[in-house]
PDB file of C-alpha atoms in Angstrom:
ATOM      1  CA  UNK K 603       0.000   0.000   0.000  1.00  0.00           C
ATOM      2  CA  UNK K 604       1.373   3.510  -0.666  1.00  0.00           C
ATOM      3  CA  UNK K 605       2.686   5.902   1.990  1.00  0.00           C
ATOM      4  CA  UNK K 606       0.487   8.145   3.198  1.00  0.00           C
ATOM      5  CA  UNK K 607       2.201  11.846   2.597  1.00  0.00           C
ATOM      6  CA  UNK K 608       1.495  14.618   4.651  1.00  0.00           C
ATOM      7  CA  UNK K 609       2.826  18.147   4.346  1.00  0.00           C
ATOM      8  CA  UNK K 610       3.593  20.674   7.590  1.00  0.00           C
ATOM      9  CA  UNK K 611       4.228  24.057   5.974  1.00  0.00           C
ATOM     10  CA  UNK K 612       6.414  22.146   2.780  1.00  0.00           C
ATOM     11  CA  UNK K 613       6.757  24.414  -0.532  1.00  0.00           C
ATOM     12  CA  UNK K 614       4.108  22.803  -2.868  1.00  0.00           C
ATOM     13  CA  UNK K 615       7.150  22.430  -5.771  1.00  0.00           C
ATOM     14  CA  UNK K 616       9.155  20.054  -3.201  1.00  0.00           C
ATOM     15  CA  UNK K 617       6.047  18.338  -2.631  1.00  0.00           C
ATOM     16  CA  UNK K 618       4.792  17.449  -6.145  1.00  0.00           C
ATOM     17  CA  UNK K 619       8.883  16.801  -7.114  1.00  0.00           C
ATOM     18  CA  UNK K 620       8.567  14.210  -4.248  1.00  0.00           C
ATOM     19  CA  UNK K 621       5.513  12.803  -4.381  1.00  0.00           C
ATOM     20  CA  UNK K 622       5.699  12.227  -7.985  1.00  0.00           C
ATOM     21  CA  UNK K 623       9.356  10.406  -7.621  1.00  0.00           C
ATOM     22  CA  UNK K 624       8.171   7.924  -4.422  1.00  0.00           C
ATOM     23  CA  UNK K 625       4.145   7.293  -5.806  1.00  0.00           C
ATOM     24  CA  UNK K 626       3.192   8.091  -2.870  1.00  0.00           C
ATOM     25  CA  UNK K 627      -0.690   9.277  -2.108  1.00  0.00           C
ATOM     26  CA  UNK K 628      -1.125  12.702  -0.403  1.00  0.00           C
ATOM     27  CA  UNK K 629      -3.111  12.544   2.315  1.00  0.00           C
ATOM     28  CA  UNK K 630      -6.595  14.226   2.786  1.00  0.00           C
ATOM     29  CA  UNK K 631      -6.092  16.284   6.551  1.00  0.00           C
ATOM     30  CA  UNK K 632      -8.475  18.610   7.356  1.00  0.00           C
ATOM     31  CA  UNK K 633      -6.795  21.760   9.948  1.00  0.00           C
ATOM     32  CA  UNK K 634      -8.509  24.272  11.619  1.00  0.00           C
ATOM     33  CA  UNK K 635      -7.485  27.343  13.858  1.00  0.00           C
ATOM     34  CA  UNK K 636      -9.944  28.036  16.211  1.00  0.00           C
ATOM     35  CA  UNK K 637     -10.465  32.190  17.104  1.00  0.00           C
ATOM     36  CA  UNK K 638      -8.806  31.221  20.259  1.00  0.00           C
ATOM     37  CA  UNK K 639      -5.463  29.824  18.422  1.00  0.00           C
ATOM     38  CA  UNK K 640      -6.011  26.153  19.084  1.00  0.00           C
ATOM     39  CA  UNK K 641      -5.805  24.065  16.667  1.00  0.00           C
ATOM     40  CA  UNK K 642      -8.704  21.134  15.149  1.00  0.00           C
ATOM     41  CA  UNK K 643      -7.257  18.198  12.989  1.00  0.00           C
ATOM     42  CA  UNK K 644      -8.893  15.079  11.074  1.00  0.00           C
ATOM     43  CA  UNK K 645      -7.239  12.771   8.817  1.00  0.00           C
ATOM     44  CA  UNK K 646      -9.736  11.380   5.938  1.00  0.00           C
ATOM     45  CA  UNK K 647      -7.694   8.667   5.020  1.00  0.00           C
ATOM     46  CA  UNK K 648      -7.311   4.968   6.232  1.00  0.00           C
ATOM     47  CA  UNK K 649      -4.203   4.383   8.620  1.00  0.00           C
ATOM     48  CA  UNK K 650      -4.555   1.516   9.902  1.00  0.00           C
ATOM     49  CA  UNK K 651      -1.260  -0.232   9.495  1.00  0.00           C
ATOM     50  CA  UNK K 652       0.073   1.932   6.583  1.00  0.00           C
ATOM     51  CA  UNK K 653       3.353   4.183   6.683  1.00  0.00           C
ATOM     52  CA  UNK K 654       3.259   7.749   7.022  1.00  0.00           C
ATOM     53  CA  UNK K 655       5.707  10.542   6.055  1.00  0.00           C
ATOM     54  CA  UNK K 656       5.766  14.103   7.015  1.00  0.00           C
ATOM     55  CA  UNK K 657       7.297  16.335   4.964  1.00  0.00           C
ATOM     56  CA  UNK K 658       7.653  19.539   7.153  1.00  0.00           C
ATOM     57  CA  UNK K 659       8.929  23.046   6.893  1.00  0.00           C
ATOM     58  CA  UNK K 660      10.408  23.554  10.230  1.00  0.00           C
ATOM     59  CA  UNK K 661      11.927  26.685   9.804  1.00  0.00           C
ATOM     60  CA  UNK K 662      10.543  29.721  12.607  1.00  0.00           C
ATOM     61  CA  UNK K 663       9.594  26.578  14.490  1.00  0.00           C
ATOM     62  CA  UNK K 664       7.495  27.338  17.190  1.00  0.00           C
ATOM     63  CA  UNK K 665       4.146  27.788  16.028  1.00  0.00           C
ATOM     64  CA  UNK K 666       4.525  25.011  14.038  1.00  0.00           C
ATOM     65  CA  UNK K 667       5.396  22.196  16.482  1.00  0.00           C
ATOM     66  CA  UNK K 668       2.410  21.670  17.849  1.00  0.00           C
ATOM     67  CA  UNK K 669       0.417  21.100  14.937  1.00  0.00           C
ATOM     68  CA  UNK K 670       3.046  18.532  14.043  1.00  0.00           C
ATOM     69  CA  UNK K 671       2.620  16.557  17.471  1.00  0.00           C
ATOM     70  CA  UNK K 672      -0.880  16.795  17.342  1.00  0.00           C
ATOM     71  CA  UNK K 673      -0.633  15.204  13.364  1.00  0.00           C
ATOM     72  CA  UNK K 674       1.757  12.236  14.806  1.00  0.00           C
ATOM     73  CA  UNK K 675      -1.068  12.020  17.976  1.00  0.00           C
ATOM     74  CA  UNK K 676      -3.920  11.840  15.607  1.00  0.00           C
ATOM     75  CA  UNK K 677      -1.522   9.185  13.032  1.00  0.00           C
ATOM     76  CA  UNK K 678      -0.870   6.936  15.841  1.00  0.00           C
ATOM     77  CA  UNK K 679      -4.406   6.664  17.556  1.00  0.00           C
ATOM     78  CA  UNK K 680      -6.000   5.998  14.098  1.00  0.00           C
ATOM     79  CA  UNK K 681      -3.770   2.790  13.973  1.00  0.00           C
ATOM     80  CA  UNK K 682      -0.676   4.163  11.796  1.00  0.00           C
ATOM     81  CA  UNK K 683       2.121   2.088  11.162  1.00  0.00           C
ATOM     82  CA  UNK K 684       4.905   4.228  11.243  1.00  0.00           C
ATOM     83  CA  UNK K 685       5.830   8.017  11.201  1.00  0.00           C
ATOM     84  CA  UNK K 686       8.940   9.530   9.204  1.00  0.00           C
ATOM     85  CA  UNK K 687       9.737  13.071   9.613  1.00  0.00           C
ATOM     86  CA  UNK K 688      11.059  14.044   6.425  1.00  0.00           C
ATOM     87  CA  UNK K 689      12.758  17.847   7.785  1.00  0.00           C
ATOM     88  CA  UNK K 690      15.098  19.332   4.981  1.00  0.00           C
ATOM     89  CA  UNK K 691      15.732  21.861   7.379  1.00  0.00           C
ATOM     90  CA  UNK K 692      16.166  21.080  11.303  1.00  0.00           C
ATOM     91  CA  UNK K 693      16.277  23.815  13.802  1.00  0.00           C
ATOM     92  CA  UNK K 694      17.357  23.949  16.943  1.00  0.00           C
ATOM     93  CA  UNK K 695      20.854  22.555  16.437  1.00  0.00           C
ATOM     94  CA  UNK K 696      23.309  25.618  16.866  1.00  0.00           C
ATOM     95  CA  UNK K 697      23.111  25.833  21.028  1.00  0.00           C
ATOM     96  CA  UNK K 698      25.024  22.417  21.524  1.00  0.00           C
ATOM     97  CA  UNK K 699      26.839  23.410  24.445  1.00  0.00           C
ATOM     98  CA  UNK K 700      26.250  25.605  27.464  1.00  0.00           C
ATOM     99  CA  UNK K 701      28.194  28.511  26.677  1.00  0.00           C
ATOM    100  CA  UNK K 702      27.031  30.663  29.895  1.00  0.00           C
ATOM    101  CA  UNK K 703      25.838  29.484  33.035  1.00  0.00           C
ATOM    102  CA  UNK K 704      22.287  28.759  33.295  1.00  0.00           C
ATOM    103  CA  UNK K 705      21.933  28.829  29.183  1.00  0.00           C
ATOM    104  CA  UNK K 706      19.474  25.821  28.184  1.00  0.00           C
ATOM    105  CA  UNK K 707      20.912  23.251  25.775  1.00  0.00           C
ATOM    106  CA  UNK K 708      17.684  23.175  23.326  1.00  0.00           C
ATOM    107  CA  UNK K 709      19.413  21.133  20.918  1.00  0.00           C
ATOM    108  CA  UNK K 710      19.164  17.930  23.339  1.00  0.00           C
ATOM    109  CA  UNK K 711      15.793  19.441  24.273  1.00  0.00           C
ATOM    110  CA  UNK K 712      14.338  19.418  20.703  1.00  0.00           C
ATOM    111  CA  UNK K 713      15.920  16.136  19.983  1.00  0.00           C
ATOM    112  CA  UNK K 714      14.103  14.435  22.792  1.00  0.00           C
ATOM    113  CA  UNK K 715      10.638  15.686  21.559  1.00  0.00           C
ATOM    114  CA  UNK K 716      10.916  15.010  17.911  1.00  0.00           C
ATOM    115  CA  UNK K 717      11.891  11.304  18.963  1.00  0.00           C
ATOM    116  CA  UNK K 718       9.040  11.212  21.341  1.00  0.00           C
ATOM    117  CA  UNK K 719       6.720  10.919  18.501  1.00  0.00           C
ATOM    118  CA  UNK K 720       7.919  10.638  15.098  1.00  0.00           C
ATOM    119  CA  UNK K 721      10.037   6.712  14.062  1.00  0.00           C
ATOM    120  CA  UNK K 722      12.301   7.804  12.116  1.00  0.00           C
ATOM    121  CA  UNK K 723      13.936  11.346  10.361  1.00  0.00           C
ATOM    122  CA  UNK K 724      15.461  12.107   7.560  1.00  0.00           C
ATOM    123  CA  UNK K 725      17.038  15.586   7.220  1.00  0.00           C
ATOM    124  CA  UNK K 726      19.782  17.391   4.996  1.00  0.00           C
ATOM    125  CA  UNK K 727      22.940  18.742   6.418  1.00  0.00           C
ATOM    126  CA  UNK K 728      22.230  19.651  10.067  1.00  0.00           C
ATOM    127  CA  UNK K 729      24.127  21.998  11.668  1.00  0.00           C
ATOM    128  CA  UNK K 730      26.671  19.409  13.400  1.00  0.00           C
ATOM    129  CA  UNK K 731      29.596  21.097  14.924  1.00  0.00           C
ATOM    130  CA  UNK K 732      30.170  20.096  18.436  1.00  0.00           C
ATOM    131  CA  UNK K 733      27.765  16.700  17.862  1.00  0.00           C
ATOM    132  CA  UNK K 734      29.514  13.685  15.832  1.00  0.00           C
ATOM    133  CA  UNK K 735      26.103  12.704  14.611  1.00  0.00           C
ATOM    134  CA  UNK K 736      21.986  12.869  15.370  1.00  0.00           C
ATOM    135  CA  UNK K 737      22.902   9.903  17.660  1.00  0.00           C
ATOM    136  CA  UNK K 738      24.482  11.433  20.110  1.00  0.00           C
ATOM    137  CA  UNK K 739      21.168  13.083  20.717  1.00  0.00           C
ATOM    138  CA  UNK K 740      18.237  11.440  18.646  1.00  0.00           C
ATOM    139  CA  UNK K 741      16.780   8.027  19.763  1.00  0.00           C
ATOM    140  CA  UNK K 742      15.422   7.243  16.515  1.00  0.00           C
ATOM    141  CA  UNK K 743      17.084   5.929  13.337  1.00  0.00           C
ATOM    142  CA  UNK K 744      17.911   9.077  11.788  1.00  0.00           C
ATOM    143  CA  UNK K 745      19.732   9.672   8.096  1.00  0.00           C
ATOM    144  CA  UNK K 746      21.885  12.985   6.989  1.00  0.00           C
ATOM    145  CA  UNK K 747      21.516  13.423   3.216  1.00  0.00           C
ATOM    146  CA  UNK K 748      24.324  15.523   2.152  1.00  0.00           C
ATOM    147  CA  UNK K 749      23.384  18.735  -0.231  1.00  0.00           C
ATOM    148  CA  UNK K 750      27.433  18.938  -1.217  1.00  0.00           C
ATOM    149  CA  UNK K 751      27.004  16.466  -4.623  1.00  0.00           C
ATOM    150  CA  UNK K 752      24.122  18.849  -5.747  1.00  0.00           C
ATOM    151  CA  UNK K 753      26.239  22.261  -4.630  1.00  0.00           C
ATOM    152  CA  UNK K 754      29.322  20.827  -6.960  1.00  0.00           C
ATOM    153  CA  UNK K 755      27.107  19.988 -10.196  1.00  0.00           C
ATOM    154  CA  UNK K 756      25.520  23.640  -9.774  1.00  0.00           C
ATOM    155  CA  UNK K 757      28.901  24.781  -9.768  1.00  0.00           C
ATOM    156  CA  UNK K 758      30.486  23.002 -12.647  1.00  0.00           C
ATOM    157  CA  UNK K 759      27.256  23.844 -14.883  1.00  0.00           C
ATOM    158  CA  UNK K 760      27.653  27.939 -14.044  1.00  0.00           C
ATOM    159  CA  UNK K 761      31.648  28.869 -12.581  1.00  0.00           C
ATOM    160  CA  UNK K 762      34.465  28.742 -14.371  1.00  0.00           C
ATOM    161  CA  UNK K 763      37.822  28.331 -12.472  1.00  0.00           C
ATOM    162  CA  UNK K 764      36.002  28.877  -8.670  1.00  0.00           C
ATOM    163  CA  UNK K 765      38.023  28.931  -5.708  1.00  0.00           C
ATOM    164  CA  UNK K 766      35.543  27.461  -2.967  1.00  0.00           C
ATOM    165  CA  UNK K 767      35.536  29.744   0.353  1.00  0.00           C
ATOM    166  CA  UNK K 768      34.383  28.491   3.813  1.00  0.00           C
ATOM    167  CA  UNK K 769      33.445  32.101   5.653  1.00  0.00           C
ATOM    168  CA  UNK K 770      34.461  30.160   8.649  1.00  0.00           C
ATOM    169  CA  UNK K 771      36.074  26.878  10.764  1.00  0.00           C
ATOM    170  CA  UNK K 772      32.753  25.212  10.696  1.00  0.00           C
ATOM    171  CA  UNK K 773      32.048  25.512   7.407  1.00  0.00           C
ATOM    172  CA  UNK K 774      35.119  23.883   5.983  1.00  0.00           C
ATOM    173  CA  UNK K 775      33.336  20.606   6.083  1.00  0.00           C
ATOM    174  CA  UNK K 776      31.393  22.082   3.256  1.00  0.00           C
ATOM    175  CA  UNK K 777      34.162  23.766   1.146  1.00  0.00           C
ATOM    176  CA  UNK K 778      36.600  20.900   1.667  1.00  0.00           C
ATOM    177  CA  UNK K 779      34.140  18.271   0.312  1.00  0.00           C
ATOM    178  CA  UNK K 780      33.145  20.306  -2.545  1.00  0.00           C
ATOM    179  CA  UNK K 781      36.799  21.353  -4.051  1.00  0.00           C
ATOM    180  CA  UNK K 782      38.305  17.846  -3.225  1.00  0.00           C
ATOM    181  CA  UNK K 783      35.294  16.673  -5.821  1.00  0.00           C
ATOM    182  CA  UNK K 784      35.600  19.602  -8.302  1.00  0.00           C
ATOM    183  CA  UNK K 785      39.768  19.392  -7.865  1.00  0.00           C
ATOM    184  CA  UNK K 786      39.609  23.308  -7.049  1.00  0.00           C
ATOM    185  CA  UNK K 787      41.496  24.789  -4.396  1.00  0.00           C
ATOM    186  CA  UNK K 788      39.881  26.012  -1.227  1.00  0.00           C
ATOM    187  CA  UNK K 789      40.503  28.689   1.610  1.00  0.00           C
ATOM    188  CA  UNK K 790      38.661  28.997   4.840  1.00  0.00           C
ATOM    189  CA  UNK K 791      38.200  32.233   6.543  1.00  0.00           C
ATOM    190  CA  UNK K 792      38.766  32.804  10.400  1.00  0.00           C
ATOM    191  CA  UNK K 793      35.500  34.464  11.826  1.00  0.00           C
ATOM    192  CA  UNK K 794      35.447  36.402  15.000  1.00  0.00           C
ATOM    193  CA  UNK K 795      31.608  36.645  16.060  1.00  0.00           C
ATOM    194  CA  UNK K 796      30.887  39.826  18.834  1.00  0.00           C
ATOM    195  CA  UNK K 797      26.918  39.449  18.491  1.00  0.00           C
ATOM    196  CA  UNK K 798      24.399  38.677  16.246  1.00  0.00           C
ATOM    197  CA  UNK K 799      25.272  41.223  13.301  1.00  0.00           C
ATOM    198  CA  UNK K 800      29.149  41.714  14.273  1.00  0.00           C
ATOM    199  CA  UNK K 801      31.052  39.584  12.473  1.00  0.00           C
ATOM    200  CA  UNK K 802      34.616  39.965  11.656  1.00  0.00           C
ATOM    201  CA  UNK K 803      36.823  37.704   9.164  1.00  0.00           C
ATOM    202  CA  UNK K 804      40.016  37.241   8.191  1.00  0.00           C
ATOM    203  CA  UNK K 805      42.461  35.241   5.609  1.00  0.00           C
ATOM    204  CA  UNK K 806      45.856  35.383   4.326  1.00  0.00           C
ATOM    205  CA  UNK K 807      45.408  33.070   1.706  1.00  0.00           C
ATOM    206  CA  UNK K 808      42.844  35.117  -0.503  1.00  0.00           C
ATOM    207  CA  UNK K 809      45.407  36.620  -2.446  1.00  0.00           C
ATOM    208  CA  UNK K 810      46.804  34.552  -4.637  1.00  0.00           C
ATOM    209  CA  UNK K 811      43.965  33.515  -6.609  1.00  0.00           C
ATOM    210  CA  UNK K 812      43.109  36.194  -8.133  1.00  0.00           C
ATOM    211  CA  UNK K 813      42.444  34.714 -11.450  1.00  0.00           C
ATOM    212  CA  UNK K 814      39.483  32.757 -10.154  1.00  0.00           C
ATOM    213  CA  UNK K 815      36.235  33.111  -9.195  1.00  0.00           C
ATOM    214  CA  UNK K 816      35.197  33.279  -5.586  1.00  0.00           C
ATOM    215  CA  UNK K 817      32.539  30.375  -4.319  1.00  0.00           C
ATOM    216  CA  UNK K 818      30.959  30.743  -0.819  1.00  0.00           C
ATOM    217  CA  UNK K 819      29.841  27.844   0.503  1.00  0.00           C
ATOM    218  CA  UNK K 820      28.014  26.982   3.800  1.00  0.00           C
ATOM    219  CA  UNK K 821      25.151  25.512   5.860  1.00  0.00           C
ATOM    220  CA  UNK K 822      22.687  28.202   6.836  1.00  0.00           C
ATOM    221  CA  UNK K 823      22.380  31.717   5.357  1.00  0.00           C
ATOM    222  CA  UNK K 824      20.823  33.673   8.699  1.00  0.00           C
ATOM    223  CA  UNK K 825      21.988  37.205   9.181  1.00  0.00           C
ATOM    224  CA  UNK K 826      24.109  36.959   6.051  1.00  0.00           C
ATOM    225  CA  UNK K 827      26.836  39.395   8.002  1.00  0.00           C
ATOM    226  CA  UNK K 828      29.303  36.198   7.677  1.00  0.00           C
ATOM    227  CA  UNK K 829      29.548  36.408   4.130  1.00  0.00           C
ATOM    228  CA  UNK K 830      29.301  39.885   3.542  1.00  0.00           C
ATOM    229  CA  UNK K 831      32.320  40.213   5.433  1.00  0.00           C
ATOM    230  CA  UNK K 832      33.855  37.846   3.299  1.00  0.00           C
ATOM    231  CA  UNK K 833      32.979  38.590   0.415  1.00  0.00           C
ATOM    232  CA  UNK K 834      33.853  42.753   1.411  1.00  0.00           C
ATOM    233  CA  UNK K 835      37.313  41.249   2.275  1.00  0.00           C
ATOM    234  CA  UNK K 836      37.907  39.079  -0.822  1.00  0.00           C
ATOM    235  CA  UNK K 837      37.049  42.204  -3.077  1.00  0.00           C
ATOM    236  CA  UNK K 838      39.706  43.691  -1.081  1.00  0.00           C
ATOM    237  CA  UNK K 839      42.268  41.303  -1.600  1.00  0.00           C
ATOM    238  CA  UNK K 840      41.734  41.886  -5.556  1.00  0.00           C
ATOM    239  CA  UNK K 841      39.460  38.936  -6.056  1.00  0.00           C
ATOM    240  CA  UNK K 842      36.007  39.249  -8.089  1.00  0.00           C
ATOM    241  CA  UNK K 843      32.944  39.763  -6.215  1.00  0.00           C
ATOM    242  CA  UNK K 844      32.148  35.824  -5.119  1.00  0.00           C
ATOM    243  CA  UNK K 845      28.937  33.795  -5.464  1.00  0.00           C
ATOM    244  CA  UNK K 846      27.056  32.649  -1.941  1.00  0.00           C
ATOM    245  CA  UNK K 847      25.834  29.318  -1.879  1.00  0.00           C
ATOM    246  CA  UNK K 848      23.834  28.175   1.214  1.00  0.00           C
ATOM    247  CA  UNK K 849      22.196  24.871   2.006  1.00  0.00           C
ATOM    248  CA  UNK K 850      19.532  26.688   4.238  1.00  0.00           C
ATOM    249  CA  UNK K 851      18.035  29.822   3.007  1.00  0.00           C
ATOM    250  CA  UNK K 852      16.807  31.460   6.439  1.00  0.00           C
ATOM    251  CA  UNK K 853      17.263  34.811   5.786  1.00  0.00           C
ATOM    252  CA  UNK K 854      16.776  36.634   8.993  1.00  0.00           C
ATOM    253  CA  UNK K 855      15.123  40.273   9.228  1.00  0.00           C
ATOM    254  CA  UNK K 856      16.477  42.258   6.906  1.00  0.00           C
ATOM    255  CA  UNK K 857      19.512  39.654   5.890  1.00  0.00           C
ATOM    256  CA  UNK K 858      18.721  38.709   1.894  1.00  0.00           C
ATOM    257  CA  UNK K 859      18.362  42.506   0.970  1.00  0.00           C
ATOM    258  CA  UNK K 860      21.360  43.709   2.682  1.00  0.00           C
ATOM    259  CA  UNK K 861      23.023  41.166   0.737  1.00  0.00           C
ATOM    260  CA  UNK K 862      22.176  41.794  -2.618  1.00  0.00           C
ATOM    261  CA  UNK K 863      23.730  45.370  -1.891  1.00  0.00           C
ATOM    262  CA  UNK K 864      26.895  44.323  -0.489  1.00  0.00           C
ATOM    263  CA  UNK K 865      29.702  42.817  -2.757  1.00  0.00           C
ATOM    264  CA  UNK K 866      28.221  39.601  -3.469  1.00  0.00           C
ATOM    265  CA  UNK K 867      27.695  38.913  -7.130  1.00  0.00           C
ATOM    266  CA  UNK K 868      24.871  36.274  -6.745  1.00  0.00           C
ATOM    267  CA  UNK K 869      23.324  34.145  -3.963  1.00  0.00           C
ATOM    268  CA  UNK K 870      21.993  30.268  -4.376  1.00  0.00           C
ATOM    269  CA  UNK K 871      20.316  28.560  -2.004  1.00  0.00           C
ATOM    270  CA  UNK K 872      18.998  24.785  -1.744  1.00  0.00           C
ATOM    271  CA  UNK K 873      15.539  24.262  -1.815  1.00  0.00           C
ATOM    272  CA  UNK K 874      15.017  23.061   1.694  1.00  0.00           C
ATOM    273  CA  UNK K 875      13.580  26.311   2.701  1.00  0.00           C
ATOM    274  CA  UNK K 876      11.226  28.057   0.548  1.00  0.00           C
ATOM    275  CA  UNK K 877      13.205  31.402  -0.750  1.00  0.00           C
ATOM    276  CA  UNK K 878      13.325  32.995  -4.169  1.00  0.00           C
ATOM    277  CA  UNK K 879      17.200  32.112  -4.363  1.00  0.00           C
ATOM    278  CA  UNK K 880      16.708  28.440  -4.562  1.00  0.00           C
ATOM    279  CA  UNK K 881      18.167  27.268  -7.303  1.00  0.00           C
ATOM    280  CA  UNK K 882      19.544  23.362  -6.009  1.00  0.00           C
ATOM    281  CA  UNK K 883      16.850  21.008  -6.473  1.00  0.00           C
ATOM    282  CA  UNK K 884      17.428  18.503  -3.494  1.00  0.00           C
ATOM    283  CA  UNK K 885      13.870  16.337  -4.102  1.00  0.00           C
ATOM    284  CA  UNK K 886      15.649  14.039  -5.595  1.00  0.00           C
ATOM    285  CA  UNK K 887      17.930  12.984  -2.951  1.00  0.00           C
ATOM    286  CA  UNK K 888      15.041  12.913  -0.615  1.00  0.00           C
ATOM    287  CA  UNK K 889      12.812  11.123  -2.554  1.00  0.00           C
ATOM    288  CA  UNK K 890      16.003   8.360  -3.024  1.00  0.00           C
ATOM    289  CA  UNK K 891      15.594   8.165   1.197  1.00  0.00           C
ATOM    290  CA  UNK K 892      12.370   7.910   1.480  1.00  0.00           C
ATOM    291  CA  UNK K 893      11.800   5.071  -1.372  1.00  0.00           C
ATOM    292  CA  UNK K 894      14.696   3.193   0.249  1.00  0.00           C
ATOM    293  CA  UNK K 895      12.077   2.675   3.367  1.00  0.00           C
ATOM    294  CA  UNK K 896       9.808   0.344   1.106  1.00  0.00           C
TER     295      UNK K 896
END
């Protein structure tokens, strides 16, 4: 019997991509908000031992996790099988340590609710720095899809000679991966963060390539200060204005139009948050994980 798909705030163009790869059937769920801001749900489909996946929009979070534990509620007491949590984009992963006394660590936090009541996740490059893995902090099975393969064929269809850039230490995971498969050189920047929107970066290496085009590459595209910087100091060091790529287009406040002014010549995103800059088709990939489950 086919999956039952469900969507939680998902871009309908992911959804049909999807759908249309894994023949899945989209559910019929009825939601409601009440004039008091609680929410009504009812699924018109038959559960009763067949899989479901959740293909969710988690980005801005909070009002949308209780909708989603009231769907996996509703799933389980009408007799579904399992629940899959497909989440391109999972929050609540950069406070990993207590970095002042008192300071909550929400990643843990998050991680125990999510595996509270969906069976399994699947998500695309999480923002793992101090964490090895989901394991360390997930209960359930989960799986990492990596966005880097689809980055690199983006960038061999559209830059000539690039030089990939990681603004900073964490995203050289990124930048390494991607030039050791395009056989490009890479640089990583040394970022100083003071709050927020104060950023400052640094490299000595910039320099010498000159004759190549500039390739940002990291996670999550938030304030956008990170690679502004970056990209204000590689136009410094004589280097073309670069291109940004991010996995996750978040965009904070005022963050994608103070980019396009600054000296950034382009900015991609993956399409793992909804944004006008997405430009890296990653249904494929996800629909690959999620027919692998059958």
């Amino acid at each position: 019997m086919k999956p039952l798909i469900f969507t939680q705030h998902a871009s309908a163009d992911l959804i049909e991509k999807i759908t249309r790869q894994v023949k899945g059937e989209i559910a019929q769920c009825e939601n409601h908000e009440f004039p008091d801001g609680e929410s009504y749900i009812r699924i018109h489909n038959e559960c009763t031992n067949r899989c479901a996946i959740i293909i969710a929009n988690l980005h801005q979070p909070n009002p949308k996790i209780l909708p989603l534990i009231f769907l996996c509620e509703t799933l389980k007491a009408q007799g579904i099988k399992s629940i899959t949590l497909i989440c391109p984009y999972l929050p609540y992963m950069r406070q990993d340590i207590q970095f002042k006394p008192g300071e909550g660590i929400t990643s843990r936090f998050f991680a125990k609710l999510l595996s509270t009541y969906v069976d399994r996740l699947i998500t695309i490059d999480p923002h793992l720095h101090r964490y090895d893995s989901l394991n360390e902090i997930y209960t359930i099975p989960s799986t990492v899809i990596q966005a880097v393969p689809k980055i690199v064929n983006w960038i061999k269809e559209n830059i000539e000679r690039p030089l990939i850039v990681g603004p900073d230490n964490e995203s050289e995971q990124w930048a390494a991966l991607a030039a050791d498969i395009i056989q490009c050189p890479y640089i990583i920047f040394e970022k100083n963060r003071f709050g927020d929107k104060d950023v400052q970066v640094s490299s000595s290496q910039a320099g010498q390539y000159k004759n190549r085009t500039p390739v940002l590459v990291d996670d999550i595209i938030s304030t956008g200060r990170t690679m502004i910087k970056t990209a204000e100091a590689l136009v410094k060091e004589g280097l073309s204005a670069p291109v940004c790529i991010g996995v996750h287009a978040i965009f904070s406040d005022d963050a994608y139009e103070t980019m396009k002014q600054s000296a950034i010549r382009n900015i991609i995103t993956c399409n793992t948050v909804p944004h006008q800059t997405n430009q890296i088709d990653l249904s494929e990939l996800l629909a690959a994980e999620i027919c692998a489950l059958n």
